[in-house]
């Protein structure tokens, strides 16, 4: 298995490098650290920052490559040369309304990546708990399949989350909502069938999964569950509405990328 860690137009963040190292070790993967920048000074600063953290990758089969040029073009060129299973990239929380140069570059990388891409925050260093967001339809199955394979390789616990539009007025307490979930799973509705099938996919991989249903705004519900459950990785599909390309820039997916307190894995395919 091969992973591609992209550092685009910025210095290497120690905590992000540490998280990437954990992922590579647990997945028993080789790693290419691709540092790409459009300006010579930015590239020089990135090289210096990598020299300060390269010991993080000691013991891993890794190589580092430094490229002066467009990060997206550099990524595409590398993907044409080698077969990688996942891309990892450090991201920052959105702090201003006007997109920074780094944010625009990051969005282009996310948009053009043909394989799963994990966006890593400079926050949490663990790799223990995963939240799998499913839209409740069969189209979300690749998300669950990718999550099962990642959980198997890393040993993470998994929770399935689906969000419905609004809280039914007849349900007010947490216990009632839990009972409602049990009742839901006993029905033959498309949502119930999907949740049962998703749990079976995880179970077959040896991953016992908890199922949760939240009600309300999709973004706020996912972010609330991520924070309250202290998840380390949040998994989203490319088709949360139609396609990730159509969702970027002001979309549900982009809002979660901007605000999530954890790493975010966007499923575009799966891996062996």
Short mmCIF file of C-alpha atoms in Angstrom, two decimals:
data_model
loop_
_atom_site.label_atom_id
_atom_site.label_comp_id
_atom_site.label_asym_id
_atom_site.label_seq_id
_atom_site.Cartn_x
_atom_site.Cartn_y
_atom_site.Cartn_z
CA UNK A 1 0.00 0.00 0.00
CA UNK A 2 1.23 3.49 -0.88
CA UNK A 3 0.20 6.81 0.66
CA UNK A 4 0.87 10.29 -0.71
CA UNK A 5 1.36 13.08 1.83
CA UNK A 6 1.07 16.46 0.08
CA UNK A 7 2.48 19.64 1.59
CA UNK A 8 1.20 22.41 -0.70
CA UNK A 9 2.47 25.99 -0.53
CA UNK A 10 3.14 25.84 3.21
CA UNK A 11 5.60 24.55 5.80
CA UNK A 12 5.32 21.10 7.34
CA UNK A 13 3.24 21.20 10.55
CA UNK A 14 4.76 18.84 13.19
CA UNK A 15 1.43 17.58 14.55
CA UNK A 16 0.13 16.89 11.04
CA UNK A 17 3.32 15.02 10.15
CA UNK A 18 2.94 12.97 13.33
CA UNK A 19 -0.65 12.07 12.45
CA UNK A 20 0.37 11.09 8.91
CA UNK A 21 3.13 8.93 10.38
CA UNK A 22 0.61 7.16 12.63
CA UNK A 23 -1.68 6.44 9.68
CA UNK A 24 1.18 5.06 7.57
CA UNK A 25 2.47 2.85 10.40
CA UNK A 26 -0.93 1.40 11.25
CA UNK A 27 -1.70 0.77 7.59
CA UNK A 28 1.78 -0.71 7.06
CA UNK A 29 2.13 1.56 4.05
CA UNK A 30 5.00 3.18 2.23
CA UNK A 31 4.87 6.96 2.05
CA UNK A 32 5.86 9.68 -0.37
CA UNK A 33 6.12 13.15 1.14
CA UNK A 34 5.49 15.52 -1.76
CA UNK A 35 6.40 19.12 -0.90
CA UNK A 36 5.33 21.47 -3.69
CA UNK A 37 5.36 25.26 -3.81
CA UNK A 38 5.07 27.87 -6.53
CA UNK A 39 7.63 30.24 -5.00
CA UNK A 40 11.28 29.45 -4.28
CA UNK A 41 11.19 31.06 -0.83
CA UNK A 42 8.09 29.08 0.17
CA UNK A 43 9.71 25.85 -1.02
CA UNK A 44 12.93 26.63 0.87
CA UNK A 45 10.96 27.27 4.06
CA UNK A 46 9.03 24.04 3.56
CA UNK A 47 12.27 22.07 3.08
CA UNK A 48 13.67 23.56 6.29
CA UNK A 49 10.50 22.71 8.21
CA UNK A 50 10.59 19.13 6.91
CA UNK A 51 14.18 18.78 8.11
CA UNK A 52 12.92 19.59 11.61
CA UNK A 53 10.28 16.83 11.60
CA UNK A 54 11.74 14.14 9.33
CA UNK A 55 12.61 11.99 12.37
CA UNK A 56 8.85 11.51 12.76
CA UNK A 57 9.04 9.15 9.79
CA UNK A 58 12.02 7.12 11.05
CA UNK A 59 11.41 3.41 10.52
CA UNK A 60 8.86 4.01 7.77
CA UNK A 61 9.57 3.19 4.11
CA UNK A 62 9.30 6.78 2.93
CA UNK A 63 10.84 9.17 0.45
CA UNK A 64 10.60 12.95 0.23
CA UNK A 65 10.34 14.95 -2.97
CA UNK A 66 10.57 18.74 -3.25
CA UNK A 67 9.04 20.36 -6.34
CA UNK A 68 8.99 23.98 -7.47
CA UNK A 69 5.69 24.41 -9.28
CA UNK A 70 1.92 24.16 -9.04
CA UNK A 71 0.96 21.69 -6.26
CA UNK A 72 -2.05 20.34 -8.19
CA UNK A 73 0.02 19.66 -11.30
CA UNK A 74 2.70 18.08 -9.11
CA UNK A 75 0.08 15.82 -7.50
CA UNK A 76 -1.33 14.78 -10.87
CA UNK A 77 2.12 14.03 -12.24
CA UNK A 78 2.91 11.82 -9.25
CA UNK A 79 -0.41 9.98 -9.48
CA UNK A 80 0.33 9.21 -13.13
CA UNK A 81 3.68 7.66 -12.18
CA UNK A 82 2.60 5.54 -9.21
CA UNK A 83 -0.54 3.89 -7.86
CA UNK A 84 -1.47 5.39 -4.48
CA UNK A 85 -4.36 4.33 -2.27
CA UNK A 86 -4.86 7.57 -0.33
CA UNK A 87 -3.72 11.20 -0.19
CA UNK A 88 -3.15 13.02 3.10
CA UNK A 89 -2.88 16.80 3.43
CA UNK A 90 -2.78 19.26 6.30
CA UNK A 91 -5.55 21.88 6.41
CA UNK A 92 -6.38 24.89 8.57
CA UNK A 93 -9.63 25.96 10.13
CA UNK A 94 -11.37 28.72 8.22
CA UNK A 95 -10.63 32.02 9.98
CA UNK A 96 -11.75 34.62 7.45
CA UNK A 97 -14.39 35.11 4.81
CA UNK A 98 -11.98 35.87 1.97
CA UNK A 99 -10.30 32.59 0.93
CA UNK A 100 -6.53 32.54 1.44
CA UNK A 101 -4.17 31.34 -1.27
CA UNK A 102 -3.55 28.16 0.72
CA UNK A 103 -7.27 27.48 1.04
CA UNK A 104 -7.80 27.90 -2.70
CA UNK A 105 -4.92 25.53 -3.44
CA UNK A 106 -6.32 23.02 -0.95
CA UNK A 107 -9.73 23.16 -2.59
CA UNK A 108 -8.19 22.48 -5.99
CA UNK A 109 -6.32 19.46 -4.64
CA UNK A 110 -9.50 18.10 -3.04
CA UNK A 111 -11.44 18.66 -6.24
CA UNK A 112 -8.90 17.01 -8.53
CA UNK A 113 -7.88 14.08 -6.34
CA UNK A 114 -9.18 10.86 -7.94
CA UNK A 115 -8.57 8.79 -4.80
CA UNK A 116 -9.61 9.11 -1.13
CA UNK A 117 -8.09 12.17 0.52
CA UNK A 118 -7.66 12.70 4.26
CA UNK A 119 -7.52 16.31 5.47
CA UNK A 120 -5.60 16.55 8.73
CA UNK A 121 -6.00 19.26 11.36
CA UNK A 122 -3.32 20.60 13.66
CA UNK A 123 -5.40 19.53 16.67
CA UNK A 124 -5.70 15.90 17.74
CA UNK A 125 -2.96 13.29 17.50
CA UNK A 126 -4.97 10.13 18.12
CA UNK A 127 -6.21 7.53 15.68
CA UNK A 128 -8.84 5.63 17.66
CA UNK A 129 -12.41 6.66 16.80
CA UNK A 130 -14.08 7.07 13.41
CA UNK A 131 -17.44 8.66 12.52
CA UNK A 132 -18.90 7.38 9.25
CA UNK A 133 -21.48 9.77 7.79
CA UNK A 134 -24.00 8.08 5.55
CA UNK A 135 -26.86 9.64 3.64
CA UNK A 136 -29.02 6.59 4.24
CA UNK A 137 -28.97 5.40 0.61
CA UNK A 138 -27.12 2.65 -1.24
CA UNK A 139 -25.05 5.35 -2.94
CA UNK A 140 -23.30 5.76 0.45
CA UNK A 141 -22.08 2.13 0.45
CA UNK A 142 -18.59 3.02 -0.93
CA UNK A 143 -18.16 5.31 2.10
CA UNK A 144 -18.94 2.44 4.45
CA UNK A 145 -16.73 0.03 2.50
CA UNK A 146 -13.77 2.43 2.65
CA UNK A 147 -14.39 3.04 6.36
CA UNK A 148 -14.45 -0.71 7.06
CA UNK A 149 -11.13 -1.23 5.31
CA UNK A 150 -9.53 1.75 7.05
CA UNK A 151 -10.83 0.65 10.45
CA UNK A 152 -9.53 -2.87 9.86
CA UNK A 153 -6.06 -1.60 9.01
CA UNK A 154 -5.84 0.97 11.81
CA UNK A 155 -7.87 -0.68 14.59
CA UNK A 156 -10.23 2.29 14.93
CA UNK A 157 -13.72 1.99 16.40
CA UNK A 158 -16.53 3.03 14.04
CA UNK A 159 -19.86 4.79 14.52
CA UNK A 160 -22.42 5.13 11.71
CA UNK A 161 -24.28 8.44 11.63
CA UNK A 162 -27.24 9.49 9.52
CA UNK A 163 -29.03 12.82 9.81
CA UNK A 164 -32.73 13.34 9.13
CA UNK A 165 -34.23 16.74 8.44
CA UNK A 166 -36.12 17.50 11.65
CA UNK A 167 -37.01 16.10 15.06
CA UNK A 168 -40.48 14.56 15.10
CA UNK A 169 -42.57 16.56 17.58
CA UNK A 170 -43.72 13.39 19.36
CA UNK A 171 -40.14 12.58 20.45
CA UNK A 172 -38.51 14.76 23.08
CA UNK A 173 -36.19 12.70 25.29
CA UNK A 174 -32.96 10.89 24.54
CA UNK A 175 -34.36 7.53 25.67
CA UNK A 176 -37.32 7.97 23.36
CA UNK A 177 -34.96 8.76 20.48
CA UNK A 178 -32.92 5.63 21.24
CA UNK A 179 -36.10 3.55 21.24
CA UNK A 180 -37.04 5.16 17.95
CA UNK A 181 -33.74 4.01 16.45
CA UNK A 182 -34.41 0.44 17.57
CA UNK A 183 -37.87 0.61 16.06
CA UNK A 184 -36.46 2.09 12.86
CA UNK A 185 -33.97 -0.74 12.44
CA UNK A 186 -36.79 -3.28 12.71
CA UNK A 187 -38.62 -1.77 9.73
CA UNK A 188 -38.10 -2.46 6.02
CA UNK A 189 -37.71 1.18 5.01
CA UNK A 190 -34.81 2.01 2.63
CA UNK A 191 -33.02 3.84 5.47
CA UNK A 192 -33.35 0.90 7.87
CA UNK A 193 -32.17 -1.55 5.22
CA UNK A 194 -29.20 0.67 4.40
CA UNK A 195 -28.18 1.06 8.06
CA UNK A 196 -28.44 -2.69 8.69
CA UNK A 197 -26.45 -3.44 5.55
CA UNK A 198 -23.80 -0.85 6.49
CA UNK A 199 -23.46 -2.39 9.95
CA UNK A 200 -23.07 -5.81 8.31
CA UNK A 201 -20.26 -4.51 6.08
CA UNK A 202 -18.39 -3.30 9.15
CA UNK A 203 -19.17 -6.47 11.12
CA UNK A 204 -17.78 -8.68 8.34
CA UNK A 205 -14.53 -6.74 8.67
CA UNK A 206 -14.53 -7.40 12.41
CA UNK A 207 -15.60 -3.85 13.26
CA UNK A 208 -18.53 -3.63 15.71
CA UNK A 209 -20.40 -0.44 14.81
CA UNK A 210 -22.68 1.76 16.85
CA UNK A 211 -25.49 3.42 14.87
CA UNK A 212 -26.68 6.95 15.60
CA UNK A 213 -29.45 9.07 14.11
CA UNK A 214 -29.51 12.84 14.59
CA UNK A 215 -32.17 15.31 13.50
CA UNK A 216 -31.84 18.85 12.18
CA UNK A 217 -29.36 20.72 10.00
CA UNK A 218 -26.94 18.26 8.41
CA UNK A 219 -23.78 20.31 8.95
CA UNK A 220 -24.55 21.24 12.55
CA UNK A 221 -25.62 17.69 13.40
CA UNK A 222 -22.43 16.16 12.00
CA UNK A 223 -20.20 18.74 13.70
CA UNK A 224 -22.02 18.33 17.02
CA UNK A 225 -21.63 14.54 16.94
CA UNK A 226 -17.97 14.85 15.93
CA UNK A 227 -17.21 17.17 18.85
CA UNK A 228 -19.30 15.38 21.47
CA UNK A 229 -18.02 11.95 20.49
CA UNK A 230 -14.40 13.14 20.26
CA UNK A 231 -13.88 11.33 16.98
CA UNK A 232 -10.46 11.38 15.38
CA UNK A 233 -11.54 10.81 11.77
CA UNK A 234 -14.76 11.89 10.08
CA UNK A 235 -15.61 10.03 6.84
CA UNK A 236 -17.75 11.70 4.16
CA UNK A 237 -18.76 10.54 0.71
CA UNK A 238 -18.10 12.28 -2.57
CA UNK A 239 -21.84 12.32 -3.18
CA UNK A 240 -23.36 13.97 -0.13
CA UNK A 241 -25.79 15.64 -2.53
CA UNK A 242 -24.66 15.00 -6.07
CA UNK A 243 -20.91 15.23 -6.51
CA UNK A 244 -18.09 16.70 -4.48
CA UNK A 245 -17.19 18.93 -7.40
CA UNK A 246 -20.64 20.46 -7.23
CA UNK A 247 -20.52 20.76 -3.48
CA UNK A 248 -17.24 22.60 -3.04
CA UNK A 249 -17.24 26.32 -2.23
CA UNK A 250 -20.08 26.98 0.19
CA UNK A 251 -21.37 23.40 0.24
CA UNK A 252 -22.18 20.97 3.04
CA UNK A 253 -18.91 19.15 2.47
CA UNK A 254 -16.87 22.35 2.36
CA UNK A 255 -18.49 23.68 5.54
CA UNK A 256 -17.56 20.49 7.34
CA UNK A 257 -14.01 20.62 5.99
CA UNK A 258 -13.72 24.23 7.21
CA UNK A 259 -15.13 23.62 10.68
CA UNK A 260 -14.57 20.01 11.71
CA UNK A 261 -12.40 19.54 14.82
CA UNK A 262 -11.03 16.25 13.47
CA UNK A 263 -9.39 14.82 10.38
CA UNK A 264 -11.83 14.50 7.46
CA UNK A 265 -11.59 11.63 4.98
CA UNK A 266 -13.41 12.17 1.68
CA UNK A 267 -14.23 8.92 -0.07
CA UNK A 268 -13.79 8.97 -3.83
CA UNK A 269 -13.06 5.28 -4.22
CA UNK A 270 -11.92 2.47 -1.97
CA UNK A 271 -8.70 0.47 -1.61
CA UNK A 272 -7.62 -3.10 -0.98
#
